[in-house]
Structures are given as structure tokens and as C-alpha cells.
Coordinates of C-alpha atoms in Angstrom, one line a residue:
Chain A
X1 CA 32.8 -0.1 35.9
X2 CA 30.3 -1.5 33.4
X3 CA 30.8 -4.5 31.3
X4 CA 29.7 -4.7 27.6
X5 CA 27.4 -7.6 27.0
X6 CA 26.6 -8.8 23.5
X7 CA 22.9 -9.7 23.1
X8 CA 21.9 -11.7 20.1
X9 CA 18.4 -12.4 18.8
X10 CA 17.9 -16.1 17.8
X11 CA 15.0 -17.9 16.2
X12 CA 14.3 -21.2 17.9
X13 CA 15.4 -23.5 15.2
X14 CA 18.1 -26.1 15.0
X15 CA 21.6 -24.9 14.3
X16 CA 21.2 -21.2 15.1
X17 CA 23.3 -21.4 18.3
X18 CA 26.0 -23.4 16.5
X19 CA 26.0 -20.8 13.8
X20 CA 26.9 -18.2 16.5
X21 CA 29.7 -20.3 18.0
X22 CA 31.1 -21.1 14.5
X23 CA 31.3 -17.4 13.7
X24 CA 33.0 -16.5 17.0
X25 CA 35.4 -19.4 16.6
X26 CA 36.4 -18.4 13.1
X27 CA 36.9 -14.8 14.4
X28 CA 39.1 -16.1 17.3
X29 CA 36.8 -14.7 19.9
X30 CA 36.6 -16.4 23.2
X31 CA 33.3 -16.6 25.2
X32 CA 33.8 -15.6 28.9
X33 CA 30.3 -16.1 30.1
X34 CA 26.9 -16.8 28.6
X35 CA 23.2 -17.1 29.3
X36 CA 20.4 -18.0 27.0
X37 CA 16.8 -16.9 27.6
X38 CA 14.1 -18.4 25.4
X39 CA 10.4 -18.5 24.5
X40 CA 8.7 -20.9 22.1
X41 CA 9.6 -18.7 19.1
X42 CA 12.8 -17.0 19.9
X43 CA 15.6 -16.7 22.3
X44 CA 18.1 -14.1 23.4
X45 CA 21.7 -15.2 23.8
X46 CA 23.7 -13.0 26.1
X47 CA 27.5 -13.2 25.9
X48 CA 30.5 -11.7 27.6
X49 CA 33.4 -12.1 25.1
X50 CA 37.1 -11.5 24.9
X51 CA 36.7 -9.1 22.0
X52 CA 33.3 -7.3 21.9
X53 CA 33.8 -5.2 18.7
X54 CA 35.1 -8.1 16.6
X55 CA 32.3 -10.4 17.8
X56 CA 29.7 -7.8 17.1
X57 CA 31.0 -7.0 13.6
X58 CA 31.3 -10.6 12.5
X59 CA 27.8 -11.5 13.8
X60 CA 26.3 -8.4 12.1
X61 CA 28.0 -9.3 8.8
X62 CA 26.3 -12.7 9.0
X63 CA 22.9 -11.2 9.4
X64 CA 22.3 -11.4 13.1
X65 CA 20.5 -8.8 15.1
X66 CA 22.8 -7.8 17.9
X67 CA 22.7 -5.3 20.8
X68 CA 25.1 -3.9 23.3
X69 CA 23.9 -3.9 26.9
X70 CA 25.7 -2.5 29.9
X71 CA 25.8 -5.1 32.7
X72 CA 27.7 -5.2 36.0
X73 CA 30.1 -8.0 37.1
X74 CA 30.5 -8.6 40.8
X75 CA 32.9 -11.0 42.5
X76 CA 31.8 -12.9 45.6
X77 CA 33.4 -15.6 47.7
X78 CA 32.3 -19.0 46.4
X79 CA 30.6 -20.0 49.7
X80 CA 27.0 -20.2 51.1
X81 CA 25.4 -16.8 51.4
X82 CA 27.5 -15.0 48.8
X83 CA 24.7 -14.3 46.4
X84 CA 22.2 -13.7 49.2
X85 CA 24.3 -10.9 50.7
X86 CA 24.1 -9.0 47.4
X87 CA 20.5 -9.6 46.7
X88 CA 19.3 -8.5 50.1
X89 CA 21.3 -5.3 49.8
X90 CA 19.8 -4.6 46.4
X91 CA 16.3 -5.3 47.8
X92 CA 16.8 -2.7 50.5
X93 CA 18.0 -0.2 47.9
X94 CA 14.9 -1.0 45.8
X95 CA 17.0 -1.9 42.7
X96 CA 15.4 -4.5 40.5
X97 CA 17.4 -7.3 38.8
X98 CA 16.2 -7.7 35.3
X99 CA 18.2 -10.8 34.9
X100 CA 21.5 -12.3 36.1
X101 CA 23.8 -15.3 35.5
X102 CA 26.9 -16.5 37.2
X103 CA 30.1 -18.4 36.7
X104 CA 32.9 -19.7 38.9
X105 CA 36.4 -18.6 38.2
X106 CA 39.2 -20.9 37.2
X107 CA 40.9 -20.6 40.6
X108 CA 37.7 -21.9 42.1
X109 CA 37.6 -19.8 45.2
X110 CA 35.3 -17.0 43.9
X111 CA 32.2 -16.7 41.7
X112 CA 31.4 -13.9 39.3
X113 CA 27.8 -12.6 39.1
X114 CA 26.6 -10.8 36.0
X115 CA 23.7 -8.4 36.7
X116 CA 21.4 -6.4 34.5
X117 CA 19.7 -3.8 36.7
X118 CA 16.8 -1.6 35.9
X119 CA 19.0 1.3 37.2
X120 CA 22.5 0.4 36.3
X121 CA 24.3 3.5 37.8
X122 CA 22.5 3.3 41.1
X123 CA 23.2 -0.4 41.3
X124 CA 27.0 0.2 40.9
X125 CA 26.9 3.0 43.5
X126 CA 25.1 0.8 46.1
X127 CA 27.5 -2.1 45.4
X128 CA 30.6 0.1 45.9
X129 CA 29.1 1.7 49.0
X130 CA 28.6 -1.7 50.5
X131 CA 32.1 -2.8 49.8
X132 CA 31.5 -5.4 47.0
X133 CA 34.1 -6.0 44.4
X134 CA 33.1 -4.9 41.0
X135 CA 35.1 -6.4 38.1
X136 CA 35.7 -3.8 35.3
X137 CA 35.2 -4.9 31.7
X138 CA 38.8 -4.9 30.7
X139 CA 39.7 -7.4 33.4
X140 CA 36.7 -9.6 32.8
X141 CA 37.3 -9.9 29.1
X142 CA 40.7 -11.4 29.7
X143 CA 40.1 -13.2 33.0
Chain B
X1 CA -20.2 26.0 -13.3
X2 CA -21.6 22.9 -14.9
X3 CA -20.9 22.1 -18.5
X4 CA -23.9 19.9 -19.3
X5 CA -26.5 21.0 -16.8
X6 CA -29.3 18.9 -18.2
X7 CA -27.4 15.6 -17.9
X8 CA -25.2 16.3 -14.9
X9 CA -28.0 17.4 -12.6
X10 CA -30.7 14.8 -13.7
X11 CA -33.0 13.8 -10.8
X12 CA -32.0 10.3 -9.8
X13 CA -35.3 8.8 -11.1
X14 CA -34.8 10.3 -14.6
X15 CA -31.1 9.3 -14.6
X16 CA -32.1 5.7 -13.9
X17 CA -34.7 5.7 -16.6
X18 CA -32.1 6.9 -19.1
X19 CA -29.7 4.3 -17.8
X20 CA -32.2 1.5 -18.2
X21 CA -33.0 2.5 -21.7
X22 CA -29.4 2.5 -22.6
X23 CA -28.6 -0.8 -20.8
X24 CA -31.3 -2.6 -22.8
X25 CA -30.0 -1.2 -26.0
X26 CA -26.4 -2.2 -25.0
X27 CA -27.5 -5.8 -24.3
X28 CA -29.1 -6.0 -27.7
X29 CA -25.9 -4.6 -29.4
X30 CA -23.4 -6.9 -27.7
X31 CA -25.6 -10.0 -28.0
X32 CA -26.0 -9.4 -31.7
X33 CA -22.5 -8.1 -32.6
X34 CA -19.9 -9.6 -30.2
X35 CA -19.7 -13.4 -30.3
X36 CA -17.8 -13.4 -27.0
X37 CA -20.8 -11.8 -25.3
X38 CA -23.4 -13.9 -27.1
X39 CA -21.6 -17.0 -25.8
X40 CA -21.5 -15.6 -22.3
X41 CA -25.2 -14.7 -22.3
X42 CA -26.2 -18.1 -23.7
X43 CA -24.1 -19.9 -21.1
X44 CA -26.0 -18.0 -18.4
X45 CA -29.3 -18.5 -20.2
X46 CA -29.9 -14.7 -20.5
X47 CA -31.5 -12.9 -23.4
X48 CA -31.3 -9.1 -23.8
X49 CA -35.1 -9.0 -23.4
X50 CA -34.7 -10.3 -19.8
X51 CA -33.3 -7.0 -18.7
X52 CA -36.3 -5.2 -17.3
X53 CA -34.9 -3.1 -14.5
X54 CA -31.5 -1.7 -13.6
X55 CA -31.2 -4.3 -10.8
X56 CA -31.2 -7.0 -13.5
X57 CA -27.7 -5.9 -14.4
X58 CA -26.5 -8.3 -11.6
X59 CA -27.6 -11.2 -13.8
X60 CA -25.2 -10.2 -16.5
X61 CA -21.7 -11.7 -16.8
X62 CA -18.6 -9.9 -15.6
X63 CA -15.9 -8.9 -18.1
X64 CA -12.3 -9.1 -17.0
X65 CA -9.0 -7.7 -18.3
X66 CA -8.0 -11.2 -19.3
X67 CA -11.0 -11.4 -21.6
X68 CA -9.7 -8.4 -23.5
X69 CA -6.3 -10.0 -23.7
X70 CA -7.8 -13.3 -24.9
X71 CA -9.6 -11.4 -27.7
X72 CA -6.5 -9.5 -28.8
X73 CA -6.6 -7.5 -30.9
X74 CA -10.1 -6.8 -32.2
X75 CA -12.2 -9.6 -30.9
X76 CA -14.2 -7.4 -28.5
X77 CA -15.2 -4.9 -31.2
X78 CA -18.9 -4.5 -31.7
X79 CA -18.8 -2.5 -35.0
X80 CA -17.1 -3.2 -38.3
X81 CA -13.6 -1.9 -38.9
X82 CA -14.9 0.7 -41.3
X83 CA -16.5 2.5 -38.4
X84 CA -13.4 2.6 -36.2
X85 CA -11.7 6.0 -36.3
X86 CA -9.1 5.5 -33.5
X87 CA -7.2 2.7 -31.8
X88 CA -5.5 2.9 -28.4
X89 CA -3.7 0.2 -26.5
X90 CA -2.1 -0.5 -23.2
X91 CA 1.6 -1.0 -23.0
X92 CA 1.2 -4.7 -22.3
X93 CA 3.8 -4.7 -19.5
X94 CA 1.8 -7.1 -17.3
X95 CA 0.6 -9.4 -20.0
X96 CA -0.7 -9.2 -23.5
X97 CA -1.8 -5.7 -24.5
X98 CA -5.4 -4.7 -24.3
X99 CA -6.6 -2.9 -27.4
X100 CA -9.6 -0.5 -27.6
X101 CA -11.2 1.2 -30.5
X102 CA -13.4 4.2 -30.9
X103 CA -16.1 5.2 -33.4
X104 CA -16.5 8.8 -34.5
X105 CA -19.3 9.1 -31.9
X106 CA -17.2 7.5 -29.2
X107 CA -14.6 10.2 -29.8
X108 CA -17.2 12.9 -29.6
X109 CA -18.7 11.5 -26.4
X110 CA -15.2 11.3 -24.9
X111 CA -14.4 14.9 -25.8
X112 CA -17.8 15.9 -24.3
X113 CA -17.1 14.0 -21.1
X114 CA -13.6 15.4 -20.7
X115 CA -15.1 18.9 -21.3
X116 CA -17.4 18.3 -18.4
X117 CA -14.4 17.3 -16.3
X118 CA -12.5 20.5 -17.1
X119 CA -15.5 22.6 -16.1
X120 CA -16.0 20.6 -12.9
X121 CA -12.3 21.3 -12.1
X122 CA -13.0 25.0 -12.4
X123 CA -11.7 25.6 -16.0
X124 CA -13.5 27.6 -18.7
X125 CA -13.1 28.1 -22.5
X126 CA -10.9 31.0 -21.7
X127 CA -8.2 28.9 -20.1
X128 CA -5.0 27.6 -21.6
X129 CA -4.3 24.0 -20.8
X130 CA -0.8 22.6 -20.5
X131 CA -1.3 18.9 -21.2
X132 CA 1.6 16.8 -20.0
X133 CA -0.2 13.4 -20.2
X134 CA 1.6 11.2 -22.8
X135 CA 0.3 11.4 -26.4
X136 CA 0.3 8.2 -28.4
X137 CA -1.3 4.8 -27.8
X138 CA -1.8 5.8 -24.1
X139 CA -5.3 7.3 -23.7
X140 CA -4.3 10.2 -21.4
X141 CA -2.9 12.7 -23.8
X142 CA -5.4 12.6 -26.7
X143 CA -8.3 12.1 -24.3
X144 CA -7.6 15.4 -22.4
X145 CA -6.6 17.1 -25.7
X146 CA -10.0 16.5 -27.4
X147 CA -11.8 17.5 -24.2
X148 CA -10.0 20.8 -24.0
X149 CA -10.8 21.6 -27.6
X150 CA -14.4 20.6 -27.2
X151 CA -14.6 23.1 -24.3
X152 CA -13.0 25.7 -26.5
X153 CA -9.9 26.1 -24.3
X154 CA -6.4 26.5 -25.8
X155 CA -4.6 23.2 -25.6
X156 CA -0.8 23.0 -25.4
X157 CA 0.1 19.4 -26.3
X158 CA 3.3 19.1 -24.4
X159 CA 3.1 15.4 -23.7
X160 CA 5.6 13.8 -21.2
X161 CA 9.3 14.4 -20.7
X162 CA 11.7 17.2 -21.3
X163 CA 10.9 18.7 -17.9
X164 CA 13.1 21.8 -18.0
X165 CA 11.5 22.7 -21.2
X166 CA 8.1 22.2 -19.7
X167 CA 8.9 24.6 -16.9
X168 CA 10.0 27.1 -19.5
X169 CA 6.7 26.8 -21.3
X170 CA 4.8 27.1 -18.1
X171 CA 6.6 30.4 -17.6
X172 CA 6.5 31.7 -21.1
X173 CA 3.0 30.6 -22.3
X174 CA 1.5 31.1 -18.8
X175 CA -1.2 28.4 -19.0
X176 CA -3.8 28.4 -16.2
X177 CA -4.5 24.6 -16.1
X178 CA -2.1 21.6 -16.1
X179 CA -2.9 18.0 -16.8
X180 CA -0.4 15.4 -15.6
X181 CA 0.2 12.7 -13.0
X182 CA 0.3 13.8 -9.3
X183 CA 4.0 12.8 -9.0
X184 CA 4.9 14.6 -12.2
X185 CA 3.4 17.8 -10.8
X186 CA 5.8 17.6 -7.9
X187 CA 8.7 16.8 -10.1
X188 CA 7.9 20.0 -12.2
X189 CA 7.9 22.0 -9.0
X190 CA 11.3 20.7 -8.0
X191 CA 12.7 21.3 -11.4
X192 CA 11.3 24.8 -11.4
X193 CA 13.0 25.4 -8.1
X194 CA 16.3 24.2 -9.5
X195 CA 15.9 26.6 -12.4
X196 CA 15.3 29.5 -10.0
X197 CA 11.6 29.8 -10.9
X198 CA 8.9 30.0 -8.3
X199 CA 6.1 28.0 -9.8
X200 CA 3.7 29.4 -7.3
X201 CA 4.2 32.9 -8.9
X202 CA 3.0 31.6 -12.3
X203 CA -0.7 32.0 -13.4
X204 CA -1.2 28.2 -13.1
X205 CA -4.3 27.7 -10.9
X206 CA -5.7 24.2 -11.5
X207 CA -4.1 20.8 -11.7
X208 CA -6.1 17.9 -13.2
X209 CA -4.2 14.9 -11.8
X210 CA -4.7 11.2 -12.3
X211 CA -3.4 8.0 -13.8
X212 CA -1.9 6.8 -10.5
X213 CA -3.1 6.5 -6.9
X214 CA -2.4 9.4 -4.6
X215 CA -3.3 10.4 -1.1
X216 CA -4.9 13.4 0.6
X217 CA -1.6 14.3 2.1
X218 CA 0.0 14.4 -1.4
X219 CA -2.8 16.7 -2.5
X220 CA -2.1 19.1 0.3
X221 CA 1.6 19.0 -0.6
X222 CA 0.9 19.6 -4.3
X223 CA -1.5 22.5 -3.6
X224 CA 1.1 24.1 -1.4
X225 CA 4.1 23.6 -3.6
X226 CA 2.5 24.6 -6.9
X227 CA 0.0 27.1 -5.6
X228 CA -2.9 25.4 -7.4
X229 CA -6.2 23.6 -6.7
X230 CA -5.4 19.9 -7.2
X231 CA -8.3 17.9 -8.8
X232 CA -8.4 14.1 -8.9
X233 CA -9.5 12.5 -12.2
X234 CA -10.3 8.9 -12.9
X235 CA -10.5 6.8 -16.0
X236 CA -9.2 3.6 -17.5
X237 CA -8.4 2.8 -21.1
X238 CA -10.6 -0.3 -21.2
X239 CA -13.6 1.9 -20.4
X240 CA -12.7 5.1 -22.3
X241 CA -9.6 6.8 -20.9
X242 CA -9.6 9.8 -18.6
X243 CA -12.9 11.4 -17.8
X244 CA -14.9 8.5 -16.3
X245 CA -15.1 10.5 -13.1
X246 CA -13.7 13.7 -11.7
X247 CA -13.8 15.8 -8.5
X248 CA -15.6 19.1 -8.6
X249 CA -13.5 22.1 -7.3
X250 CA -16.4 23.2 -5.1
X251 CA -16.3 20.2 -2.8
X252 CA -13.1 18.2 -3.7
X253 CA -14.9 15.3 -2.0
X254 CA -15.3 12.3 -4.2
X255 CA -15.2 11.9 -8.0
X256 CA -18.5 12.5 -9.9
X257 CA -19.0 9.5 -12.1
X258 CA -20.4 10.1 -15.6
X259 CA -23.4 8.0 -14.8
X260 CA -25.4 8.7 -17.9
X261 CA -22.6 7.0 -19.9
X262 CA -21.4 4.5 -17.3
X263 CA -23.4 2.3 -15.0
X264 CA -21.3 1.9 -11.9
X265 CA -21.6 -0.8 -9.2
X266 CA -19.6 -1.7 -6.2
X267 CA -19.3 -5.5 -5.6
X268 CA -17.7 -7.7 -3.0
X269 CA -14.6 -8.8 -4.9
X270 CA -14.7 -12.3 -3.4
X271 CA -18.4 -13.2 -3.9
X272 CA -19.2 -10.8 -6.8
X273 CA -22.4 -9.7 -4.9
X274 CA -23.4 -6.0 -5.2
X275 CA -22.7 -3.8 -2.1
X276 CA -24.8 -0.8 -1.0
X277 CA -23.6 2.8 -1.3
X278 CA -21.0 3.6 1.3
X279 CA -19.5 0.2 1.5
X280 CA -16.0 -0.4 0.1
X281 CA -15.6 -3.0 -2.6
X282 CA -14.5 -3.3 -6.2
X283 CA -15.7 -0.8 -8.8
X284 CA -17.5 -2.5 -11.8
X285 CA -18.4 -0.4 -14.8
X286 CA -20.8 -1.1 -17.7
X287 CA -20.4 1.3 -20.7
X288 CA -23.9 2.5 -21.7
X289 CA -23.1 4.4 -24.8
X290 CA -19.9 3.1 -26.2
X291 CA -20.2 1.8 -29.7
X292 CA -16.8 0.4 -30.7
X293 CA -16.0 -1.7 -27.5
X294 CA -19.0 -1.8 -25.2
X295 CA -18.2 -3.6 -22.0
X296 CA -20.6 -5.4 -19.7
X297 CA -19.7 -5.2 -16.0
X298 CA -16.0 -4.6 -16.4
X299 CA -14.1 -5.5 -13.2
X300 CA -11.7 -2.6 -12.7
X301 CA -10.0 -4.2 -9.6
X302 CA -10.0 -0.7 -8.1
X303 CA -11.4 -0.6 -4.5
X304 CA -13.6 2.3 -3.5
X305 CA -17.1 3.2 -2.4
X306 CA -19.9 5.3 -3.8
X307 CA -21.6 8.2 -2.2
X308 CA -25.1 9.0 -3.7
X309 CA -25.9 12.0 -1.5
X310 CA -26.2 15.3 -3.3
X311 CA -23.1 17.4 -3.7
X312 CA -22.9 21.1 -2.9
X313 CA -21.8 21.7 -6.5
X314 CA -25.3 20.8 -7.7
X315 CA -24.4 17.6 -9.6
X316 CA -26.6 14.6 -8.8
X317 CA -24.2 11.9 -9.9
X318 CA -22.7 9.3 -7.6
X319 CA -19.4 10.3 -6.2
X320 CA -16.6 7.7 -6.0
X321 CA -14.2 7.9 -3.1
X322 CA -10.5 8.0 -3.8
X323 CA -9.3 4.5 -4.9
X324 CA -7.7 2.9 -1.9
X325 CA -6.1 -0.1 -3.4
X326 CA -6.6 -3.0 -5.8
X327 CA -8.6 -6.1 -5.2
X328 CA -5.7 -8.2 -6.7
X329 CA -3.7 -7.5 -3.5
X330 CA -6.6 -8.3 -1.2
X331 CA -6.5 -11.3 1.1
X332 CA -9.7 -12.7 2.6
X333 CA -8.9 -14.2 6.0
X334 CA -11.8 -15.7 7.9
X335 CA -14.1 -13.5 5.8
X336 CA -12.3 -10.3 6.6
X337 CA -10.7 -8.3 3.8
X338 CA -7.0 -7.6 4.6
X339 CA -4.5 -5.7 2.6
X340 CA -0.8 -6.1 3.1
X341 CA -0.5 -2.3 3.0
X342 CA -2.8 -2.1 6.1
X343 CA -0.5 -4.5 8.0
X344 CA 2.5 -2.4 6.9
X345 CA 0.9 0.8 8.3
X346 CA 0.2 -0.9 11.6
X347 CA 3.8 -2.0 11.8
X348 CA 5.0 1.5 11.0
X349 CA 2.7 3.0 13.6
X350 CA 3.6 0.5 16.3
X351 CA 7.3 1.0 16.3
X352 CA 8.0 3.9 14.0
X353 CA 10.0 1.6 11.8
X354 CA 9.5 0.0 8.4
X355 CA 10.6 -3.6 9.0
X356 CA 10.6 -6.4 6.6
X357 CA 7.5 -8.5 7.1
X358 CA 5.7 -11.4 5.6
X359 CA 2.2 -12.7 5.8
X360 CA 1.6 -16.4 5.9
X361 CA -1.9 -17.7 5.6
X362 CA -2.6 -21.3 6.3
X363 CA -5.7 -23.4 6.8
X364 CA -5.9 -25.4 10.0
X365 CA -9.0 -27.5 9.8
X366 CA -11.6 -25.1 8.5
X367 CA -10.0 -22.1 10.0
X368 CA -7.6 -19.7 8.2
X369 CA -4.7 -18.6 10.3
X370 CA -2.6 -15.5 9.7
X371 CA 0.9 -15.3 10.8
X372 CA 2.8 -12.1 10.6
X373 CA 6.5 -12.6 10.5
X374 CA 8.4 -9.4 11.5
X375 CA 12.1 -9.2 11.1
X376 CA 13.8 -7.9 14.3
X377 CA 15.9 -4.9 13.5
X378 CA 18.4 -3.4 15.9
X379 CA 16.1 -0.5 16.6
X380 CA 13.4 -2.7 18.1
X381 CA 15.7 -5.4 19.6
X382 CA 16.0 -5.6 23.3
X383 CA 18.1 -7.9 25.5
X384 CA 15.0 -8.5 27.6
X385 CA 12.4 -11.2 26.6
X386 CA 9.6 -9.2 28.1
X387 CA 10.2 -6.2 25.9
X388 CA 10.1 -8.4 22.7
X389 CA 7.0 -10.1 23.9
X390 CA 5.4 -6.8 24.6
X391 CA 6.2 -5.8 21.1
X392 CA 4.6 -8.9 19.7
X393 CA 1.4 -8.5 21.6
X394 CA 1.2 -4.8 20.8
X395 CA 1.4 -5.5 17.1
X396 CA -1.1 -8.3 17.5
X397 CA -3.5 -6.0 19.4
X398 CA -3.3 -3.3 16.8
X399 CA -4.0 -5.7 14.0
X400 CA -7.0 -7.0 15.9
X401 CA -8.2 -3.5 16.6
X402 CA -7.7 -2.1 13.2
X403 CA -8.5 -5.1 11.0
X404 CA -10.6 -7.3 13.2
X405 CA -8.4 -10.3 12.5
X406 CA -6.5 -12.2 15.1
X407 CA -3.0 -12.7 13.8
X408 CA 0.0 -14.6 15.3
X409 CA 2.8 -12.2 15.4
X410 CA 6.2 -13.8 15.3
X411 CA 9.6 -12.1 15.5
X412 CA 12.1 -13.6 13.1
X413 CA 15.8 -13.0 12.4
X414 CA 16.8 -10.7 9.5
X415 CA 16.9 -12.3 6.2
X416 CA 14.4 -14.8 7.6
X417 CA 12.3 -13.3 4.8
X418 CA 13.6 -14.0 1.4
X419 CA 14.7 -11.0 -0.7
X420 CA 13.7 -11.5 -4.3
X421 CA 15.0 -9.2 -7.0
X422 CA 13.3 -5.9 -6.5
X423 CA 10.1 -6.5 -4.7
X424 CA 9.9 -8.5 -1.5
X425 CA 7.6 -11.5 -1.5
X426 CA 5.1 -10.3 1.2
X427 CA 2.5 -13.0 1.0
X428 CA 2.6 -16.7 1.3
X429 CA -0.8 -18.2 0.9
X430 CA -0.6 -21.9 1.7
X431 CA -4.4 -22.4 1.7
X432 CA -4.5 -23.8 -1.9
X433 CA -1.4 -26.0 -1.6

């Protein structure tokens, strides 16, 4: 039920992000979702890609420090209250969201939320118990 | 046992009297016989007669390795060539070679001082000494050789190399003492093991090890793997060769300096000011008795401290702590001495990793700033900002705690630090740009 997220360490200087997208482009890897967190010195680029292993290998070959993180993708209706329903459930279960990002699917009627929980397995369990739709990795990579 | 009880246990007061007498004589000799020193003395407006107490040594000029290079080959000699009986020389790998000479009496003194060293290490005239220091222009081999013969021990002049043969000789001749570098002693142990010989079962009982820096941990390892007492010896070719200082086997706590022949000082490497006993700085040596190449306040670049409290072995000479580094590597940041190796240790301790790192020193206004760039490796990388920031502040805190310097710690991408051929360029000092 987990999704492989690629995390990349980036120094905050011009052209570093473009370097990542260039490498992925040349490798024929498509970016499904992304989020960038930054400080004044460095940033962490988080990506869900169509081909995790190829992306990781190519980036490593080019000297980037990369990591694999297990995240959880949840589908919700693209309407008011969709996100809130999940967050209030997680709050009651005392599961902390380390970070999250979202994107809207091409059909436009649902949104996908990517979560990084402090306790991933419990998070998945709670979501399933409460009837939320978790998107497995294989599906998300090719969505 | 003490080889030269009269001189090695002199009350401090008598020792200093002897040193002063010899220092005055030394100043006369160099002023009259070495144009290099006459010029230095004249530039400073000092005459040999101005030296009235041992403290006056601080008015004398320093001598540096470069001075010896500039005077290549024989410009520092204080006696005529007829009186020289031996020449040694450095390899010259880091610049022009430094050449030193010895008179007959210099060689005798050297043999005597090395004999003192053997006895301090626990050897006697009944021992057989396997001498694996290199013979030739390097001072190690012949220095130890003459010392052993002066003592009356049996010297085996093996020199370096042919390790399997050395193991065979250790087994067949059964020497009780070995002279070599600390790392070579471990190599011998490994080779013996490969040959199916347990070196700990052999009669070897003492190792006199020097010519390279080593640690207390390495000593324990050597003692365990060779079944010997490992003794640290100190010397440098510019001053004499091996035998300038040695540990006694009774305490193994600091190297007894041959103070009746060498006046030792510890100075602040930056200011050149003398430091009191116990404080760490650069070792400076004045040769009190050498005839061929007497040196005034030779800057060894070795960092250490002196301990003048009496030793349980009975010797009264000052003891030098193990050399911790070289002043050439030292950075002074806001008045604090910082060694790259210290930063490296902190990085290793902080994360259990050996990352690539680089120190950048800049001047902002009148303030020095130190930035420590640490390359992020996969082992320390996290997808969460807070973990990486925690890592930065932990390193920063440890540097502040251990070195007393506030550093800016910055995580950088791999290869952010240039890889030069062989050694990494660890330090970028932009203060003089």
C-alpha cells in the first residue's frame, strides 16, 4: 500500500533543480508529483516518478544524494472538506503528519494526497479502517 | 636503571647552571663561526655576552627548516670540513634536502645519548638489538646502531625491508629488543602470522618505536600483538637524529628530553612567545653541545607540551607529551588554535561517518568566520528538513564545545568539495586574499 518517494538533497543555488529535471528527462522518467522544501542553504526535493529505480540510479550517477521514503497516497473527492475529513481522523488516532502535498487528477473529480506519517503502518491501518481509498504505488506511478 | 645517573638525575638548579654555561658557549661559537648566525644576531642587536640567564634565550633568533635549505649544503656548519666525520641528509621530498654534519665528538655524544635511551627503555648490555631503522643518509639506522654499541649490546643491523627475512632473523637470532617504526612493528607481526610464527612466543620484549606519529591506542595494539613493551622515542635529523627524547619503561608517560644537551622550549606557534609547562605549543630546541651544526631555537613544528614534575623512574628531566600534530596544519581562528583533524574527529563522533568536509575561513570586518562544509552522504540524508537541521546544529554545538569556536555548519552536495589528486583540499583560507 506504500508508495516509493524519491527524496533528493539540493543545495540552494541556481540551476540545481534544472539539473535534476534534465537528468530525468534524458532518462525518460516522468514526474507524477513533487514537493520542494527549503531552507536558506539547502532544499529537499520529493518526487513520485514513473520509474523509481531508473530515476534513482541516474541521479546517483550524477552525484546527487538521494533517499527512498515510504509515503502513502490517498484519493479524496475534489470538494470542500475532503482533506479535513482525513486530517481529523488522523488527529483522533494521534498520528502525526510529517509533511504532505497534493495534486488533482487529470479527470478533475478527485485529488490525491501524499502523506508522510511518523508511523506509516498505523496510518495506513487507520485510513483503511475508516474507508479511505489508498492508491497503491503501481497505480500511482502510471496514473 | 639509569645509564648516566649523574646527568640524568641532576637537580633542576644544577641542570640549569650547566645549560646556561653551555648556552653562552654556544652563542660564542655560532657568532664567531657561522656567518648566518652572526648576521641574525647583528640584525637583532644581540651579542653573545648579552646572554646572562636561561630566560635570555627568548631574545635569540629562531632557526627554521627553510634556513637549512637556504644554506644547502654546508652553510650552517660551524667547524671546518676537516673536523667533520659524518654527513647525513634528509630525502628532500618536500623541498631541497637538509644536510647535517657531525664531528667525532658529536658522534660520541649521539652514541651516549642513544645508550641512555636504550637503558631508559629497559635494555642492558646483555641484550641483542634488532635494528630495523634504515641505514644510510637517514639518521635512524646508524644513530641507533652506535647507541647500542656504546651500551655494549649486540647490534643486528638489519635495516629496512625484506620483511619475511626479518621475521626469520627474529626467530633464529632471538633478539630481545627491536628498533623500528610503530607501523612496521605491526607489519612484522602480520607477516609472522602469515608465516605461521607466533611473534609473541619469541624472546622479543622491548620495542623502541619512533620516526612517525602514533597513538596510545596503537601502543596497546602493538604491545598485545607483539607481546612487548612499546617505548616511544623522539628525534629529528636537524637536531641529531633519534635520541633527543625517550619514554622510560617504568612510567611510559612522556618522553624524557636530554636536557643537558638540548634546551627545550614550548612556544605559541603564532606569536613565538614562550608558553609555561603544561601548555601545548610548538617544540623549539637549541642544541647545547653540538659542534658541527649547532642550532639556535630550531622550530620543530611539532606540537606538544612539557611536564617538569619528577618522574617515578628517578630522572629529573622534563618530559614531552606525545606529539599531537604539526603547527604547519594549525589554523588560528579568532585566537583559537584549530586543527582540521579535530574537526574531522568531531564529524566522525557526531554521526559515526567519515564525510568529506572542507573548512573555509573568511574575514568579515575584523572577525574571522569559519564555515564547515560537510558533504551529505546517503547515510546521514533524511527526507525531513528538521533532521538535517538537527544534524547541522549538533555538529555546530560539538565544535563549539570541544574547540571553543563558533562555526557555521553547512550541508553541501557530494562533490561540492573538490577532489584533487590524492589528498583532498581541506582548508580554504581566504583571509589573505
